[in-house]
């Protein structure tokens, strides 16, 4: 992890993965959606790994400090905003994830994660590494005029090529991984089937033994599963979709 100023504030809030990119070092196609402005020099990527972030979110929901619809985004934004005020006072900063960009424009989070050393492809299309397994996610990205030392890539290793169990492929009830690659249509059909065990979370992901000690608890799995299932329904109900 980079030794960011006051990084303990981020770690304590569960945003325990942090990476500083110099914009000048990033590929042009990654920069294109960001609509960069004069003076902007760096992109700061924040993620969480393990259970700490959800523990913080639940505690704040219990005392009414967070809403029910997007509590993780709210918590992440507030944490990063506080960190910017305390660690980088006077720095100009704007979010480009989870908010901040026009509709249809998206930050290439998985590519940024690959450049940071966090992200390796898994059969079930969620990033994975040898320590945390797939139990991490990207939570915020901010473009700034800061001059922080850029972070070296921290690669904890790709566990999939040496895996002989292939439990994720065997566990998928929709057989969406049988080819070794995720078949999106098969996955979505299975998730939308009434009574599907995949409705509230990916069964293949749960079967993966890597980083199992960091696996999200059931309330977080259900929260994330509801959001992704609704996104699938909205996508499949778009006019003109065959």
Short mmCIF file of C-alpha atoms in Angstrom, two decimals:
data_model
loop_
_atom_site.label_atom_id
_atom_site.label_comp_id
_atom_site.label_asym_id
_atom_site.label_seq_id
_atom_site.Cartn_x
_atom_site.Cartn_y
_atom_site.Cartn_z
CA UNK A 1 0.00 0.00 0.00
CA UNK A 2 1.21 3.53 -0.66
CA UNK A 3 2.17 5.49 2.42
CA UNK A 4 -0.45 8.17 1.91
CA UNK A 5 -0.64 10.96 4.45
CA UNK A 6 -3.17 10.04 7.16
CA UNK A 7 -3.76 6.69 5.46
CA UNK A 8 -4.87 5.27 8.81
CA UNK A 9 -8.11 7.25 8.41
CA UNK A 10 -8.79 5.38 5.18
CA UNK A 11 -7.72 2.00 6.55
CA UNK A 12 -9.90 2.37 9.62
CA UNK A 13 -12.93 3.14 7.43
CA UNK A 14 -12.29 0.02 5.39
CA UNK A 15 -10.79 1.73 2.32
CA UNK A 16 -7.61 -0.25 2.80
CA UNK A 17 -6.53 -0.38 -0.85
CA UNK A 18 -5.15 2.87 -2.22
CA UNK A 19 -3.16 3.70 -5.34
CA UNK A 20 -1.78 6.96 -6.76
CA UNK A 21 -1.46 7.24 -10.55
CA UNK A 22 0.19 10.08 -12.43
CA UNK A 23 -2.23 10.98 -15.19
CA UNK A 24 0.67 11.41 -17.60
CA UNK A 25 1.47 7.70 -17.20
CA UNK A 26 -2.02 6.38 -17.98
CA UNK A 27 -3.14 5.25 -21.47
CA UNK A 28 -5.09 7.81 -23.49
CA UNK A 29 -8.20 5.64 -23.73
CA UNK A 30 -8.38 5.37 -19.94
CA UNK A 31 -8.12 9.14 -19.65
CA UNK A 32 -10.65 9.96 -22.38
CA UNK A 33 -13.84 9.56 -20.27
CA UNK A 34 -12.42 11.75 -17.49
CA UNK A 35 -12.61 15.04 -19.41
CA UNK A 36 -9.43 16.27 -17.75
CA UNK A 37 -9.14 19.91 -16.73
CA UNK A 38 -6.11 22.22 -16.60
CA UNK A 39 -3.88 21.53 -13.63
CA UNK A 40 -5.10 18.01 -12.92
CA UNK A 41 -2.14 15.72 -12.41
CA UNK A 42 -3.12 12.55 -10.57
CA UNK A 43 -5.83 9.93 -10.17
CA UNK A 44 -6.31 8.43 -6.72
CA UNK A 45 -7.97 5.00 -6.61
CA UNK A 46 -9.55 3.71 -3.41
CA UNK A 47 -10.79 0.19 -2.79
CA UNK A 48 -11.75 -2.06 0.06
CA UNK A 49 -10.64 -5.61 0.81
CA UNK A 50 -12.23 -7.87 3.39
CA UNK A 51 -15.01 -7.12 5.85
CA UNK A 52 -13.99 -3.90 7.58
CA UNK A 53 -15.83 -1.52 5.24
CA UNK A 54 -19.16 -3.32 5.64
CA UNK A 55 -18.78 -3.34 9.42
CA UNK A 56 -18.39 0.46 9.28
CA UNK A 57 -21.38 0.81 6.96
CA UNK A 58 -23.63 -1.27 9.19
CA UNK A 59 -22.63 0.70 12.29
CA UNK A 60 -23.50 3.98 10.56
CA UNK A 61 -26.78 2.63 9.24
CA UNK A 62 -27.73 1.54 12.74
CA UNK A 63 -27.49 5.10 14.05
CA UNK A 64 -29.10 6.70 11.00
CA UNK A 65 -26.02 8.26 9.43
CA UNK A 66 -26.38 6.38 6.13
CA UNK A 67 -29.34 5.75 3.85
CA UNK A 68 -30.52 2.33 2.73
CA UNK A 69 -30.17 2.61 -1.05
CA UNK A 70 -26.44 3.23 -1.63
CA UNK A 71 -24.78 3.08 1.79
CA UNK A 72 -21.41 1.83 0.57
CA UNK A 73 -21.11 4.67 -1.95
CA UNK A 74 -22.16 7.21 0.69
CA UNK A 75 -19.66 5.92 3.20
CA UNK A 76 -16.85 5.76 0.64
CA UNK A 77 -17.46 9.29 -0.64
CA UNK A 78 -17.68 10.77 2.83
CA UNK A 79 -14.51 9.01 3.90
CA UNK A 80 -12.54 10.19 0.88
CA UNK A 81 -13.89 13.74 1.25
CA UNK A 82 -12.80 13.82 4.89
CA UNK A 83 -9.40 12.38 3.99
CA UNK A 84 -8.89 15.02 1.29
CA UNK A 85 -9.75 17.81 3.74
CA UNK A 86 -7.42 16.52 6.43
CA UNK A 87 -4.56 15.02 4.43
CA UNK A 88 -4.45 17.27 1.35
CA UNK A 89 -5.92 20.64 2.39
CA UNK A 90 -6.10 23.10 -0.51
CA UNK A 91 -5.91 20.35 -3.13
CA UNK A 92 -8.45 20.57 -5.94
CA UNK A 93 -10.20 17.25 -6.34
CA UNK A 94 -13.27 15.85 -8.07
CA UNK A 95 -14.82 12.41 -8.02
CA UNK A 96 -14.99 10.39 -11.21
CA UNK A 97 -16.34 7.31 -9.41
CA UNK A 98 -18.89 6.41 -8.05
CA UNK A 99 -20.25 9.80 -9.13
CA UNK A 100 -18.96 12.72 -11.15
CA UNK A 101 -19.05 11.65 -14.79
CA UNK A 102 -21.87 12.23 -17.29
CA UNK A 103 -24.25 9.37 -18.09
CA UNK A 104 -22.62 6.85 -20.39
CA UNK A 105 -19.06 7.72 -19.30
CA UNK A 106 -17.26 5.22 -17.11
CA UNK A 107 -13.88 4.89 -15.45
CA UNK A 108 -11.99 1.73 -16.45
CA UNK A 109 -11.79 0.44 -12.89
CA UNK A 110 -10.64 -3.08 -13.68
CA UNK A 111 -7.88 -1.80 -15.95
CA UNK A 112 -6.76 0.61 -13.25
CA UNK A 113 -6.85 -2.31 -10.83
CA UNK A 114 -4.65 -4.34 -13.18
CA UNK A 115 -2.15 -1.50 -13.41
CA UNK A 116 -2.15 -1.23 -9.62
CA UNK A 117 -1.48 -4.98 -9.35
CA UNK A 118 -4.79 -5.68 -7.61
CA UNK A 119 -6.82 -7.25 -10.38
CA UNK A 120 -6.40 -10.63 -12.04
CA UNK A 121 -9.18 -12.20 -14.11
CA UNK A 122 -11.19 -15.03 -12.57
CA UNK A 123 -13.53 -17.42 -14.42
CA UNK A 124 -16.51 -15.76 -12.72
CA UNK A 125 -15.50 -12.29 -13.97
CA UNK A 126 -14.64 -10.75 -10.60
CA UNK A 127 -11.09 -9.61 -9.91
CA UNK A 128 -9.01 -11.91 -7.74
CA UNK A 129 -5.62 -12.04 -6.07
CA UNK A 130 -3.81 -14.62 -3.96
CA UNK A 131 -4.35 -12.89 -0.60
CA UNK A 132 -7.86 -11.44 -0.65
CA UNK A 133 -9.38 -13.79 -3.20
CA UNK A 134 -12.27 -11.99 -4.91
CA UNK A 135 -13.34 -10.22 -1.73
CA UNK A 136 -12.36 -6.70 -2.67
CA UNK A 137 -13.90 -3.95 -4.77
CA UNK A 138 -13.29 -0.49 -6.21
CA UNK A 139 -15.01 2.18 -4.16
CA UNK A 140 -13.86 5.64 -5.28
CA UNK A 141 -11.69 7.38 -7.84
CA UNK A 142 -10.69 11.03 -7.61
CA UNK A 143 -8.81 13.28 -10.03
CA UNK A 144 -6.65 15.88 -8.30
CA UNK A 145 -3.95 18.49 -8.78
CA UNK A 146 -1.86 16.76 -6.09
CA UNK A 147 1.83 15.90 -6.25
CA UNK A 148 1.91 12.68 -4.25
CA UNK A 149 4.55 10.03 -4.98
CA UNK A 150 3.05 7.63 -7.51
CA UNK A 151 2.43 4.13 -6.16
CA UNK A 152 4.35 1.08 -7.34
CA UNK A 153 2.21 -1.83 -8.44
CA UNK A 154 1.59 -4.28 -5.59
CA UNK A 155 0.88 -7.67 -7.17
CA UNK A 156 -0.15 -10.33 -4.65
CA UNK A 157 -0.30 -13.02 -7.31
CA UNK A 158 -2.85 -14.68 -9.61
CA UNK A 159 -4.16 -17.90 -8.05
CA UNK A 160 -6.27 -19.16 -10.95
CA UNK A 161 -3.64 -20.55 -13.39
CA UNK A 162 -2.32 -22.99 -10.78
CA UNK A 163 -5.75 -23.96 -9.42
CA UNK A 164 -6.49 -27.66 -9.90
CA UNK A 165 -9.83 -27.78 -8.04
CA UNK A 166 -11.87 -25.57 -10.41
CA UNK A 167 -14.56 -25.47 -7.74
CA UNK A 168 -16.03 -22.28 -9.14
CA UNK A 169 -16.72 -23.91 -12.52
CA UNK A 170 -18.25 -27.01 -10.95
CA UNK A 171 -20.41 -24.99 -8.54
CA UNK A 172 -22.15 -22.79 -11.13
CA UNK A 173 -25.75 -24.08 -11.37
CA UNK A 174 -26.28 -22.38 -14.72
CA UNK A 175 -23.20 -24.05 -16.27
CA UNK A 176 -22.12 -20.57 -17.31
CA UNK A 177 -18.43 -21.35 -16.72
CA UNK A 178 -18.17 -24.73 -18.45
CA UNK A 179 -16.20 -23.27 -21.35
CA UNK A 180 -13.67 -21.73 -18.97
CA UNK A 181 -15.10 -18.27 -19.69
CA UNK A 182 -18.19 -16.63 -18.31
CA UNK A 183 -21.19 -17.01 -20.62
CA UNK A 184 -23.11 -13.89 -19.71
CA UNK A 185 -26.47 -15.00 -21.10
CA UNK A 186 -26.35 -18.31 -19.22
CA UNK A 187 -25.41 -16.52 -16.01
CA UNK A 188 -28.20 -13.98 -16.32
CA UNK A 189 -30.82 -16.61 -17.17
CA UNK A 190 -29.86 -18.57 -14.09
CA UNK A 191 -29.92 -15.53 -11.81
CA UNK A 192 -33.39 -14.56 -13.05
CA UNK A 193 -34.83 -18.06 -12.59
CA UNK A 194 -37.38 -18.18 -9.78
CA UNK A 195 -35.79 -19.56 -6.62
CA UNK A 196 -32.29 -19.40 -8.08
CA UNK A 197 -29.48 -19.88 -5.52
CA UNK A 198 -27.59 -17.22 -7.47
CA UNK A 199 -30.18 -14.49 -6.96
CA UNK A 200 -28.43 -12.96 -3.95
CA UNK A 201 -24.86 -13.73 -4.94
CA UNK A 202 -22.60 -15.73 -7.24
CA UNK A 203 -22.45 -19.37 -6.14
CA UNK A 204 -19.27 -19.87 -8.17
CA UNK A 205 -17.59 -17.00 -6.35
CA UNK A 206 -18.61 -18.44 -2.99
CA UNK A 207 -17.12 -21.81 -3.97
CA UNK A 208 -13.67 -20.34 -4.62
CA UNK A 209 -11.41 -21.23 -1.66
CA UNK A 210 -8.92 -18.39 -2.20
CA UNK A 211 -9.17 -15.75 0.52
CA UNK A 212 -12.18 -17.51 2.07
CA UNK A 213 -11.34 -16.00 5.45
CA UNK A 214 -12.12 -12.56 3.96
CA UNK A 215 -15.47 -13.58 2.49
CA UNK A 216 -18.24 -11.00 2.94
CA UNK A 217 -20.92 -11.78 5.47
CA UNK A 218 -24.41 -12.71 4.30
CA UNK A 219 -25.87 -9.21 4.71
CA UNK A 220 -23.26 -7.70 2.41
CA UNK A 221 -23.69 -10.48 -0.14
CA UNK A 222 -27.44 -9.90 -0.17
CA UNK A 223 -27.03 -6.14 -0.48
CA UNK A 224 -24.67 -6.46 -3.45
CA UNK A 225 -26.72 -9.26 -4.98
CA UNK A 226 -29.92 -7.20 -4.95
CA UNK A 227 -28.20 -4.34 -6.73
CA UNK A 228 -26.66 -6.50 -9.46
CA UNK A 229 -29.92 -8.42 -9.98
CA UNK A 230 -31.85 -5.19 -10.48
CA UNK A 231 -29.21 -4.02 -12.96
CA UNK A 232 -29.66 -7.26 -14.95
CA UNK A 233 -33.44 -6.80 -15.00
CA UNK A 234 -33.17 -3.20 -16.18
CA UNK A 235 -30.72 -4.19 -18.92
CA UNK A 236 -32.90 -7.02 -20.19
CA UNK A 237 -36.01 -4.83 -20.20
CA UNK A 238 -34.47 -2.14 -22.41
CA UNK A 239 -36.58 -1.37 -25.48
CA UNK A 240 -35.29 -3.02 -28.63
CA UNK A 241 -33.38 -5.74 -26.82
CA UNK A 242 -33.91 -9.13 -28.43
#
